[in-house]
Coordinates of C-alpha atoms and ligand atoms in Angstrom, one line a residue:
M17 CA 124.4 193.0 89.2
N18 CA 123.9 190.3 86.5
V19 CA 122.4 187.5 88.6
D20 CA 123.0 184.9 85.9
Y21 CA 126.7 184.8 86.9
R22 CA 126.5 185.7 90.6
L23 CA 129.0 184.3 93.0
L24 CA 128.2 183.8 96.7
R25 CA 131.1 183.5 99.1
V26 CA 130.5 182.0 102.5
D27 CA 132.9 182.1 105.4
L28 CA 131.7 179.5 107.9
T29 CA 134.2 180.6 110.6
K30 CA 133.0 184.2 110.7
R31 CA 129.5 183.4 109.5
K32 CA 129.7 186.1 106.9
T33 CA 128.7 186.1 103.2
E34 CA 129.6 188.3 100.2
T35 CA 128.2 188.4 96.7
E36 CA 129.9 189.4 93.6
E37 CA 129.5 189.1 89.8
I38 CA 131.7 186.9 87.8
P39 CA 132.8 189.1 84.9
L40 CA 131.3 188.0 81.6
E41 CA 134.8 188.0 80.0
V42 CA 135.8 185.3 82.6
I43 CA 132.7 183.3 81.8
K44 CA 133.4 183.5 78.1
K45 CA 136.9 182.2 78.7
Y46 CA 136.1 179.4 81.2
I47 CA 132.4 178.9 80.4
G48 CA 131.3 177.5 83.8
G49 CA 131.3 174.2 85.7
K50 CA 134.7 172.6 85.4
G51 CA 136.2 175.6 83.6
I52 CA 135.2 178.3 86.1
G53 CA 135.6 175.9 89.0
S54 CA 139.2 175.0 88.0
K55 CA 140.2 178.7 87.7
Y56 CA 138.8 179.7 91.1
L57 CA 140.1 176.5 92.8
L58 CA 143.6 177.2 91.7
E59 CA 143.4 180.9 92.7
E60 CA 141.5 180.5 95.9
I61 CA 143.2 177.6 97.7
E62 CA 146.6 178.1 99.2
P63 CA 149.2 175.5 98.2
K64 CA 149.6 172.4 100.4
I65 CA 146.7 173.1 102.8
D66 CA 145.1 170.3 104.8
P67 CA 142.0 169.2 102.7
L68 CA 140.1 168.7 105.9
G69 CA 141.2 172.0 107.4
P70 CA 139.3 175.3 107.4
K71 CA 141.5 176.6 104.6
N72 CA 140.1 174.1 102.0
K73 CA 137.2 175.5 100.1
I74 CA 134.4 173.7 98.4
L75 CA 132.9 175.2 95.2
F76 CA 129.4 174.5 94.1
V77 CA 129.1 175.6 90.5
A78 CA 126.6 175.6 87.7
G79 CA 127.1 176.0 84.0
P80 CA 125.5 178.5 81.6
L81 CA 123.0 175.9 80.5
T82 CA 122.1 174.8 84.0
A83 CA 118.4 175.3 84.8
T84 CA 117.6 176.4 81.3
Y85 CA 115.3 174.4 79.2
F86 CA 118.2 172.8 77.3
P87 CA 117.7 169.1 77.8
T88 CA 119.5 167.5 80.8
S89 CA 120.5 170.9 82.2
N90 CA 120.1 169.6 85.7
R91 CA 123.7 169.2 86.9
Y92 CA 126.0 171.0 89.2
G93 CA 129.7 170.5 89.9
I94 CA 131.7 170.5 93.1
L95 CA 135.4 171.3 93.1
Y96 CA 137.7 171.0 96.1
K97 CA 141.1 169.7 97.2
S98 CA 140.5 166.0 97.7
P99 CA 141.0 164.6 101.2
L100 CA 141.3 161.1 99.6
T101 CA 144.0 161.9 97.0
G102 CA 145.4 165.3 97.9
T103 CA 144.7 166.4 94.3
Y104 CA 142.4 168.7 92.5
A105 CA 139.0 167.1 92.5
E106 CA 135.7 167.5 90.7
S107 CA 132.4 165.8 91.1
Y108 CA 129.0 166.2 89.3
S109 CA 125.5 165.3 90.1
G110 CA 122.1 165.5 88.4
G111 CA 118.7 165.3 89.9
G112 CA 117.2 168.7 90.6
A113 CA 119.3 170.5 93.1
A114 CA 121.3 172.5 90.6
Q115 CA 118.1 174.0 89.2
K116 CA 117.3 175.4 92.7
M117 CA 120.8 176.8 93.2
R118 CA 120.2 179.0 90.1
A119 CA 116.6 179.6 91.1
A120 CA 118.0 181.1 94.4
G121 CA 120.1 183.4 92.2
Y122 CA 123.6 181.8 92.3
F123 CA 125.9 180.5 89.6
M124 CA 128.6 179.5 92.1
V125 CA 128.9 179.2 95.8
I126 CA 132.4 179.1 97.4
I127 CA 132.4 177.9 101.0
G128 CA 135.4 178.2 103.2
G129 CA 136.3 178.2 106.9
K130 CA 134.8 176.0 109.6
S131 CA 131.7 176.4 111.7
S132 CA 132.2 175.8 115.4
T133 CA 129.0 173.8 115.6
P134 CA 127.0 171.7 113.1
I135 CA 125.0 173.9 110.8
Y136 CA 123.2 174.0 107.5
L137 CA 122.9 176.9 105.1
N138 CA 119.5 178.1 104.0
I139 CA 120.1 180.1 100.7
T140 CA 117.1 181.9 99.2
E141 CA 116.8 184.7 96.7
S142 CA 116.9 187.3 99.5
K143 CA 119.0 185.9 102.3
V144 CA 121.6 183.4 103.5
E145 CA 121.0 181.9 106.9
F146 CA 123.3 179.8 109.1
K147 CA 121.0 177.4 110.8
D148 CA 121.6 175.0 113.7
A149 CA 122.0 171.4 112.4
S150 CA 122.3 169.7 115.7
E151 CA 119.0 167.9 115.2
I152 CA 120.0 166.4 111.9
W153 CA 123.7 165.7 112.7
G154 CA 123.9 161.9 112.6
K155 CA 120.8 161.5 110.4
D156 CA 121.3 159.7 107.1
T157 CA 120.9 161.5 103.8
I158 CA 117.4 160.4 103.1
E159 CA 116.2 161.4 106.6
T160 CA 118.0 164.7 106.1
Y161 CA 116.2 165.3 102.8
H162 CA 112.9 164.7 104.4
Y163 CA 113.7 166.7 107.6
L164 CA 114.6 169.8 105.6
G165 CA 111.4 169.6 103.6
A166 CA 112.8 168.8 100.2
D167 CA 110.1 166.3 99.4
A168 CA 107.3 168.6 100.4
R169 CA 108.3 171.9 98.7
R170 CA 108.6 172.2 94.9
D171 CA 110.6 175.4 95.2
L172 CA 113.3 173.9 97.4
D173 CA 116.1 171.4 97.1
I174 CA 119.1 170.3 99.2
M175 CA 122.6 169.0 99.0
C176 CA 123.7 167.1 102.1
I177 CA 126.1 164.7 103.7
G178 CA 125.4 161.5 105.7
P179 CA 127.2 160.1 108.7
A180 CA 130.2 159.2 106.6
G181 CA 130.9 162.8 105.8
E182 CA 130.4 163.8 109.4
N183 CA 132.9 161.1 110.4
L184 CA 135.4 162.4 107.8
V185 CA 135.5 159.1 105.9
K186 CA 137.6 160.0 102.9
I187 CA 135.2 158.4 100.3
A188 CA 132.2 160.4 101.6
N189 CA 129.8 161.9 99.0
V190 CA 127.5 164.8 98.8
Q191 CA 124.0 163.6 98.1
N192 CA 121.0 165.3 96.5
N193 CA 117.5 164.3 95.6
Q194 CA 117.9 161.3 97.9
H195 CA 119.7 159.0 95.4
H196 CA 122.0 161.3 93.4
S197 CA 125.6 161.5 94.4
A198 CA 128.5 163.9 93.7
G199 CA 131.4 161.8 94.9
R200 CA 134.5 159.8 94.2
C201 CA 137.1 162.0 95.9
G202 CA 135.5 162.8 99.2
P203 CA 133.6 166.1 99.0
G204 CA 131.3 164.8 101.8
A205 CA 134.3 164.7 104.1
V206 CA 135.2 168.3 103.2
M207 CA 131.7 169.4 104.1
G208 CA 131.9 167.3 107.3
S209 CA 135.2 168.9 108.2
K210 CA 133.5 172.3 108.1
N211 CA 130.6 171.1 110.2
L212 CA 128.3 171.7 107.3
K213 CA 125.5 169.2 107.1
A214 CA 123.5 170.6 104.2
I215 CA 122.8 173.4 101.9
V216 CA 119.2 174.3 101.2
F217 CA 118.4 176.3 98.0
S218 CA 115.1 177.8 97.2
G219 CA 113.8 180.4 94.8
N220 CA 112.1 181.1 91.5
R221 CA 114.6 182.8 89.3
K222 CA 115.2 181.5 85.8
P223 CA 118.3 182.1 83.7
S224 CA 117.9 184.8 81.1
L225 CA 119.4 182.5 78.5
N226 CA 115.9 181.0 78.2
R227 CA 114.8 184.3 76.6
K228 CA 117.8 184.8 74.4
K229 CA 117.4 185.1 70.7
G230 CA 118.2 181.8 69.0
F231 CA 118.2 179.7 72.2
K232 CA 114.7 178.2 71.6
E233 CA 115.7 177.2 68.1
L234 CA 119.0 175.7 69.4
V235 CA 117.0 173.6 72.0
Q236 CA 114.6 172.5 69.3
K237 CA 117.5 171.4 67.1
I238 CA 119.1 169.4 70.0
L239 CA 115.8 167.7 70.8
Q240 CA 115.4 166.8 67.1
K241 CA 118.9 165.3 67.0
L242 CA 117.9 163.2 70.1
R243 CA 114.7 162.1 68.4
D244 CA 116.7 161.1 65.4
L245 CA 118.4 158.4 67.5
P246 CA 115.5 156.4 68.9
H247 CA 117.7 153.4 69.6
L248 CA 119.4 155.5 72.2
Y249 CA 116.9 158.1 73.3
G250 CA 113.5 156.9 72.3
S251 CA 110.9 155.3 74.6
E252 CA 112.3 151.9 73.6
G253 CA 115.9 153.2 73.5
V254 CA 118.8 151.9 75.6
Y255 CA 118.8 154.8 78.1
K256 CA 115.1 154.6 79.0
K257 CA 114.6 150.9 78.7
L258 CA 117.8 149.5 80.2
G259 CA 119.9 152.4 81.5
T260 CA 123.5 152.1 82.5
P261 CA 123.1 148.5 83.8
S262 CA 123.1 147.6 80.0
I263 CA 126.9 148.2 80.1
V264 CA 127.4 145.0 82.1
D265 CA 126.9 142.9 78.9
W266 CA 129.5 144.6 76.8
T267 CA 132.1 145.0 79.5
N268 CA 131.7 141.4 80.4
E269 CA 132.0 140.5 76.7
L270 CA 135.0 142.6 76.1
G271 CA 136.8 141.3 79.2
C272 CA 137.0 144.5 81.2
F273 CA 134.4 143.8 83.9
P274 CA 136.5 144.1 87.1
T275 CA 135.8 140.7 88.5
R276 CA 137.0 139.5 91.9
Y277 CA 139.1 142.6 92.5
F278 CA 140.5 142.7 88.9
T279 CA 141.7 139.0 89.0
A280 CA 139.4 138.3 86.0
G281 CA 137.8 140.4 83.2
Y282 CA 134.4 138.7 83.2
S283 CA 131.9 137.2 85.5
E284 CA 130.2 133.9 84.9
Y285 CA 127.3 135.3 86.9
S286 CA 126.6 138.5 84.9
E287 CA 123.1 137.4 84.0
N288 CA 122.3 137.6 87.8
F289 CA 122.8 141.4 87.8
N290 CA 122.7 142.8 84.3
A291 CA 119.9 145.1 83.1
Q292 CA 117.6 142.2 82.4
A293 CA 117.9 140.9 85.9
L294 CA 117.3 144.4 87.3
I295 CA 114.2 144.9 85.3
E296 CA 112.8 141.4 86.0
Q297 CA 113.6 141.3 89.7
I298 CA 113.5 144.8 91.3
L299 CA 112.3 147.5 88.9
V300 CA 109.3 149.5 90.1
K301 CA 109.3 152.5 87.7
R302 CA 111.6 154.5 85.4
V303 CA 112.6 157.9 86.8
G304 CA 114.7 160.8 85.6
C305 CA 116.4 164.1 86.5
W306 CA 114.8 167.5 86.2
N307 CA 114.2 168.5 82.5
C308 CA 115.4 165.3 81.0
P309 CA 113.2 163.5 78.5
F310 CA 114.9 160.1 78.8
T311 CA 114.3 159.0 82.4
C312 CA 117.3 156.7 82.4
G313 CA 117.0 156.1 86.2
K314 CA 115.4 153.0 87.7
Y315 CA 113.4 153.2 90.9
T316 CA 113.8 149.8 92.5
E317 CA 112.6 147.9 95.6
V318 CA 113.4 144.7 97.3
K319 CA 110.3 144.0 99.5
E320 CA 111.3 141.0 101.5
G321 CA 114.2 138.7 102.4
P322 CA 117.6 139.8 103.8
Y323 CA 118.1 142.6 101.2
V324 CA 115.1 144.8 101.8
C325 CA 115.7 148.2 100.2
A326 CA 114.3 151.0 98.1
L327 CA 116.4 153.3 95.9
E328 CA 117.2 154.6 92.4
G329 CA 119.7 152.2 91.0
P330 CA 121.9 150.3 91.0
E331 CA 123.7 152.0 88.1
Y332 CA 126.5 150.2 86.2
E333 CA 129.4 151.5 88.3
T334 CA 127.8 150.2 91.5
I335 CA 127.1 146.8 89.8
A336 CA 130.7 146.7 88.7
A337 CA 131.9 147.6 92.2
F338 CA 129.9 145.1 94.1
G339 CA 128.9 142.5 91.4
G340 CA 132.4 142.7 89.9
M341 CA 135.0 143.6 92.4
C342 CA 133.2 141.9 95.3
D343 CA 131.7 139.1 93.2
V344 CA 128.2 139.6 94.7
R345 CA 126.0 137.5 92.4
D346 CA 122.6 138.8 93.1
I347 CA 121.0 142.1 91.9
K348 CA 118.9 142.4 95.1
A349 CA 122.0 142.2 97.3
I350 CA 123.8 144.8 95.1
A351 CA 120.8 147.0 95.4
M352 CA 120.8 146.7 99.2
L353 CA 124.5 147.6 99.4
N354 CA 123.8 150.6 97.0
E355 CA 121.0 151.8 99.3
Y356 CA 123.3 151.7 102.3
C357 CA 126.0 153.7 100.6
D358 CA 123.5 156.3 99.5
R359 CA 122.1 156.6 103.0
V360 CA 125.4 157.0 104.8
G361 CA 126.8 159.0 101.8
I362 CA 129.7 157.1 100.4
D363 CA 130.9 156.6 96.9
T364 CA 129.8 153.1 95.8
I365 CA 132.8 152.7 93.4
S366 CA 135.4 153.2 96.1
A367 CA 133.2 151.3 98.7
G368 CA 133.1 148.2 96.5
S369 CA 136.8 148.6 95.6
L370 CA 137.8 148.9 99.2
C371 CA 135.8 145.8 100.1
G372 CA 137.3 143.9 97.1
L373 CA 140.8 144.9 98.3
A374 CA 140.0 143.8 101.9
I375 CA 138.7 140.4 100.5
E376 CA 141.8 139.9 98.3
A377 CA 144.2 140.9 101.1
K378 CA 142.5 138.6 103.6
R379 CA 142.6 135.7 101.1
R380 CA 146.4 136.4 100.6
G381 CA 146.9 136.6 104.4
R382 CA 148.1 140.1 104.2
L383 CA 146.0 141.8 106.8
P384 CA 146.3 141.5 110.6
N385 CA 144.4 138.5 111.8
S386 CA 143.4 137.8 108.2
D387 CA 142.0 134.4 109.1
K388 CA 139.5 135.9 111.6
L389 CA 138.4 138.7 109.3
K390 CA 134.8 138.1 108.2
I391 CA 134.5 139.3 104.7
D392 CA 134.6 137.3 101.4
Y393 CA 133.5 137.3 97.8
N394 CA 129.8 136.9 97.3
K395 CA 129.0 137.5 101.0
P396 CA 126.9 140.6 100.8
L397 CA 125.9 140.7 104.5
E398 CA 129.6 140.4 105.5
I399 CA 130.4 143.2 103.0
L400 CA 127.7 145.3 104.5
E401 CA 129.1 144.9 108.0
F402 CA 132.6 145.8 106.7
L403 CA 131.1 149.0 105.2
K404 CA 129.5 149.8 108.5
D405 CA 133.0 149.5 110.1
I406 CA 134.4 151.9 107.5
V407 CA 131.6 154.5 108.0
N408 CA 131.9 154.3 111.8
K409 CA 135.7 153.9 111.7
R410 CA 135.7 150.7 113.8
G411 CA 138.6 148.3 113.9
L412 CA 140.2 147.7 110.5
G413 CA 137.4 149.8 109.0
A414 CA 139.1 152.9 110.5
D415 CA 142.1 152.2 108.2
F416 CA 139.9 151.5 105.1
A417 CA 138.1 154.8 105.8
M418 CA 141.3 156.5 104.9
G419 CA 141.2 155.1 101.4
T420 CA 143.0 152.6 99.3
K421 CA 146.4 154.4 99.1
Y422 CA 146.6 154.6 102.9
V423 CA 145.7 150.9 103.4
T424 CA 148.1 149.9 100.6
E425 CA 151.0 151.7 102.2
K426 CA 150.2 150.6 105.7
Y427 CA 149.9 146.9 104.9
H428 CA 152.3 146.8 101.9
L429 CA 149.8 145.7 99.3
E430 CA 151.4 147.4 96.4
D431 CA 151.6 144.2 94.4
F432 CA 147.9 144.0 93.9
A433 CA 146.1 147.1 95.2
M434 CA 144.4 149.0 92.4
H435 CA 144.5 152.8 92.5
I436 CA 146.1 155.8 90.8
K437 CA 146.9 158.9 92.9
G438 CA 144.9 157.2 95.7
L439 CA 141.6 156.9 93.8
D440 CA 140.1 153.5 93.1
F441 CA 139.4 152.5 89.5
A442 CA 136.0 152.8 87.9
G443 CA 134.4 149.7 86.5
Y444 CA 136.6 149.1 83.5
D445 CA 139.8 147.2 83.7
P446 CA 142.7 149.3 82.4
R447 CA 144.3 146.3 80.6
A448 CA 141.4 146.2 78.1
F449 CA 141.9 149.7 76.6
R450 CA 144.8 151.9 75.4
G451 CA 143.6 155.5 74.8
F452 CA 141.1 155.2 77.7
T453 CA 143.8 153.8 79.9
T454 CA 145.9 156.8 79.2
S455 CA 143.1 159.1 80.3
Y456 CA 142.8 157.1 83.5
G457 CA 146.5 157.8 84.1
V458 CA 146.4 161.6 83.4
S459 CA 143.1 162.3 84.9
P460 CA 143.8 164.9 87.6
E461 CA 142.0 163.1 90.4
G462 CA 142.8 159.5 89.4
P463 CA 141.1 156.8 87.4
T464 CA 137.6 158.0 86.8
H465 CA 135.8 156.9 83.6
L466 CA 134.1 160.3 83.2
R467 CA 137.1 162.6 82.4
S468 CA 137.4 161.2 78.9
A469 CA 134.6 158.7 78.7
F470 CA 136.7 157.4 75.7
H471 CA 135.9 153.7 76.7
S472 CA 132.5 154.1 75.1
I473 CA 134.3 154.9 71.7
E474 CA 137.4 152.8 71.9
K475 CA 135.5 149.6 72.6
D476 CA 134.0 149.8 69.1
L477 CA 137.3 150.5 67.3
P478 CA 138.6 147.5 65.4
D479 CA 142.1 148.2 66.7
Y480 CA 141.0 148.8 70.3
L481 CA 144.0 147.0 71.7
E482 CA 146.5 148.9 69.5
Y483 CA 148.6 151.7 71.0
E484 CA 149.3 153.8 67.9
G485 CA 147.1 156.7 67.0
K486 CA 145.0 156.5 70.2
V487 CA 146.1 159.5 72.1
A488 CA 144.9 162.1 69.5
K489 CA 141.5 160.4 69.4
M490 CA 141.2 160.2 73.2
I491 CA 142.2 163.9 73.6
D492 CA 139.5 164.9 71.1
Y493 CA 137.0 163.1 73.3
E494 CA 138.5 164.4 76.5
D495 CA 138.2 167.9 75.2
K496 CA 134.5 167.4 74.5
M497 CA 133.9 166.0 77.9
A498 CA 135.6 169.1 79.4
L499 CA 133.2 171.3 77.5
I500 CA 130.2 169.2 78.6
D501 CA 131.3 169.5 82.2
S502 CA 131.7 173.2 81.8
L503 CA 128.4 173.9 80.1
I504 CA 127.2 171.6 82.3
V505 CA 124.9 168.9 80.7
C506 CA 124.5 165.2 81.2
K507 CA 127.2 163.1 79.4
F508 CA 124.5 160.7 78.2
I509 CA 123.6 163.1 75.5
R510 CA 127.2 163.4 74.3
T511 CA 126.4 161.4 71.1
V512 CA 124.6 164.5 69.7
L513 CA 127.1 167.0 70.9
D514 CA 129.5 166.9 68.0
W515 CA 132.0 169.8 67.5
N516 CA 129.7 171.8 65.2
T517 CA 126.9 171.5 67.7
L518 CA 129.2 172.6 70.6
I519 CA 130.3 175.6 68.5
E520 CA 126.7 176.5 67.9
I521 CA 125.9 176.2 71.6
Y522 CA 128.9 178.4 72.6
Q523 CA 128.0 181.0 70.0
T524 CA 124.4 181.1 71.0
I525 CA 125.2 181.6 74.7
F526 CA 127.9 184.2 74.3
D527 CA 127.2 185.9 71.0
K528 CA 130.8 185.3 70.1
R529 CA 132.1 183.5 67.0
I530 CA 134.4 180.7 67.8
S531 CA 136.1 177.9 65.8
K532 CA 136.8 174.3 66.8
E533 CA 140.4 175.3 67.5
G534 CA 139.1 178.2 69.6
L535 CA 137.0 175.8 71.7
K536 CA 139.9 173.3 72.0
A537 CA 142.2 176.1 73.2
I538 CA 139.7 176.7 76.0
T539 CA 139.5 173.1 77.0
T540 CA 143.3 172.7 76.9
E541 CA 143.5 175.7 79.2
I542 CA 140.9 174.3 81.5
I543 CA 142.6 170.8 81.7
T544 CA 145.9 172.5 82.2
L545 CA 144.6 174.4 85.2
S546 CA 143.9 171.1 87.1
R547 CA 147.4 169.8 86.1
K548 CA 148.9 173.0 87.5
F549 CA 147.0 172.5 90.7
N550 CA 148.4 169.0 91.1
I551 CA 152.0 170.0 90.2
R552 CA 151.8 172.7 92.9
E553 CA 150.7 170.1 95.4
G554 CA 153.8 168.0 94.6
F555 CA 152.4 165.5 92.1
S556 CA 154.4 164.6 89.0
C557 CA 154.4 162.3 85.9
K558 CA 155.2 159.4 88.3
D559 CA 151.7 159.7 89.5
D560 CA 150.3 159.0 86.1
Q561 CA 151.6 155.4 86.2
M562 CA 149.4 152.4 86.5
P563 CA 149.5 150.1 89.6
E564 CA 152.4 147.6 89.1
R565 CA 150.0 144.7 88.7
V566 CA 148.5 146.2 85.5
Y567 CA 151.9 145.8 83.8
K568 CA 152.8 142.5 85.3
E569 CA 149.6 140.4 85.4
K570 CA 147.4 139.6 82.5
I571 CA 143.7 138.8 82.6
I572 CA 142.1 136.5 80.1
N573 CA 138.7 137.3 78.5
R574 CA 136.1 134.7 77.9
Y575 CA 137.5 133.9 74.4
G576 CA 140.9 133.2 75.8
V577 CA 142.5 136.5 74.6
E578 CA 145.2 137.7 77.0
L579 CA 144.8 141.4 78.1
G580 CA 147.7 143.3 79.5
L581 CA 149.4 146.6 79.3
D582 CA 153.0 147.2 78.0
Y583 CA 154.9 149.5 80.2
E584 CA 157.0 151.1 77.4
K585 CA 154.1 151.6 75.1
Y586 CA 152.0 153.1 77.8
N587 CA 154.7 155.5 78.7
K588 CA 155.1 156.5 75.0
M589 CA 151.4 157.3 75.0
L590 CA 151.9 159.5 78.1
D591 CA 154.7 161.3 76.3
E592 CA 152.5 161.9 73.4
Y593 CA 149.7 163.1 75.6
Y594 CA 152.0 165.7 77.4
K595 CA 153.1 166.9 74.0
F596 CA 149.6 167.3 72.6
R597 CA 148.7 169.3 75.7
G598 CA 151.7 171.6 75.3
W599 CA 153.3 170.3 78.6
D600 CA 157.0 169.4 78.8
K601 CA 158.4 165.9 78.7
N602 CA 157.8 165.5 82.5
G603 CA 154.1 166.5 82.1
I604 CA 154.6 169.9 83.5
P605 CA 152.7 172.8 81.9
K606 CA 155.0 175.3 80.3
Ligands
SF4_709 S1 120.0 160.9 80.9 FE1 119.6 160.0 83.0 S2 121.3 160.8 84.3 FE2 121.2 162.1 82.4 S3 119.9 163.8 83.0 FE3 118.6 162.2 82.0 S4 117.8 161.0 83.7 FE4 119.5 162.2 84.5

């Protein structure tokens, strides 16, 4: 059996495993990561199953570059039916756990069923063990990491959930390497529903791609391309020096920083929590994922005061969620909230968004006993208590643990709640973009910034607020992101992954000639698989619409420019998108 593409199936109900080889022809067609995961998810999960029932499956998948010495080859993907949105869902995470999954000899692990008691899986090169997890059930993700020995053994790594996943909180993440998260759509709750606390991988296998003719030269070429952009990837470059918190300055400038739950597009207090503030106030050292030369991560600590914490972060999205949506004006307080989310295993974006929604709803008198509810903007300790209520499903927190869509419908908050398909927005207001906004709408799991990442391109276009001509440009970028998520490498090196380079990578891996059109046909097929999944689940083009507030309310940036979204023009862009993808006028794949 070719262990490079070996699949492990785990049935938690029967405590049985099977291995099989994924045929090379299938790998060539779907590549890995997002591509392979989408294909198997659509085929393996029965329509309309309960995402928190034993019939849901959770797929942990690598890409052909994972664990090779290609830079940033440290990521894995998780695919599942989302308990938060009911849609197809995918999440990715770096760190080092993916390398150990391949070192144990697996390209993909598909887990179904439900254990009758809490367990964790111990997966090595020679065996798969179902181990009792009763002693770690209830422990947070960092305690679990230490308990399972991930800090002590270099050949071992884990993916685990915290109390939020155990409690089936619908924004629960899977955590690895203490501070790395695969989240957004609730994979932690899927693991929790299966009584699966953690997966431990260990081994020493290395992908044979490392020894393949031409691969070393390809890696050298990529490294040179990265060296040629010192302002991004050098020791004084943006990633290493500032990291993602540097995004605060441009989003605030552009007017898309989601301030006070999207009631404004910029914060007057951004200098309290931008990259400079982080570096000056809490940075201890720069850290990075396995096999990455950039070390864009920031290990930070708050040693005294009310916000004592130690973590990797906060990254931009967490700053936007708590510093923006919840208006917390202190990087130390944001770091403390970030650490809490990591420990209990919840998505910081949805956590901040849910708290922002609670604050805004309370201020508008739209929640039961609004006047007595203790949560407000720039009150980090009140926000922390509310998060604890969510994680432990106490009082109103039990409703918010079900996610924004549930709360919106229960309390009739449709006029200002911000979500698409049930997922909270990432840290970029949709009224400040056009192409990127369309990708928010059509993204299969809701408004994540990572499906197209087109915001990073569109912001620099002179016509960034124009509607015409944006869809084709966005699709080109969305296709590239689908390839990056299939190969899988870190999106932060996307600047050097132009189409010619992507072609060269594909040809080197698979010894198969391919054109740009050939690669784009693959990505269209991959993206269409997730659309088919959603259509099968009952979603339609209506679910690609923005929240009503985005069409009705304008925000004003700091230069007095009004930012809004025209309903007709946005819908024209959706029509264009469906046509480009070869779907019918209702967005249904033909
Ligand atoms: S650029 Fe940052 S997030 Fe990406 S692999 Fe490197 S350290 Fe990890």
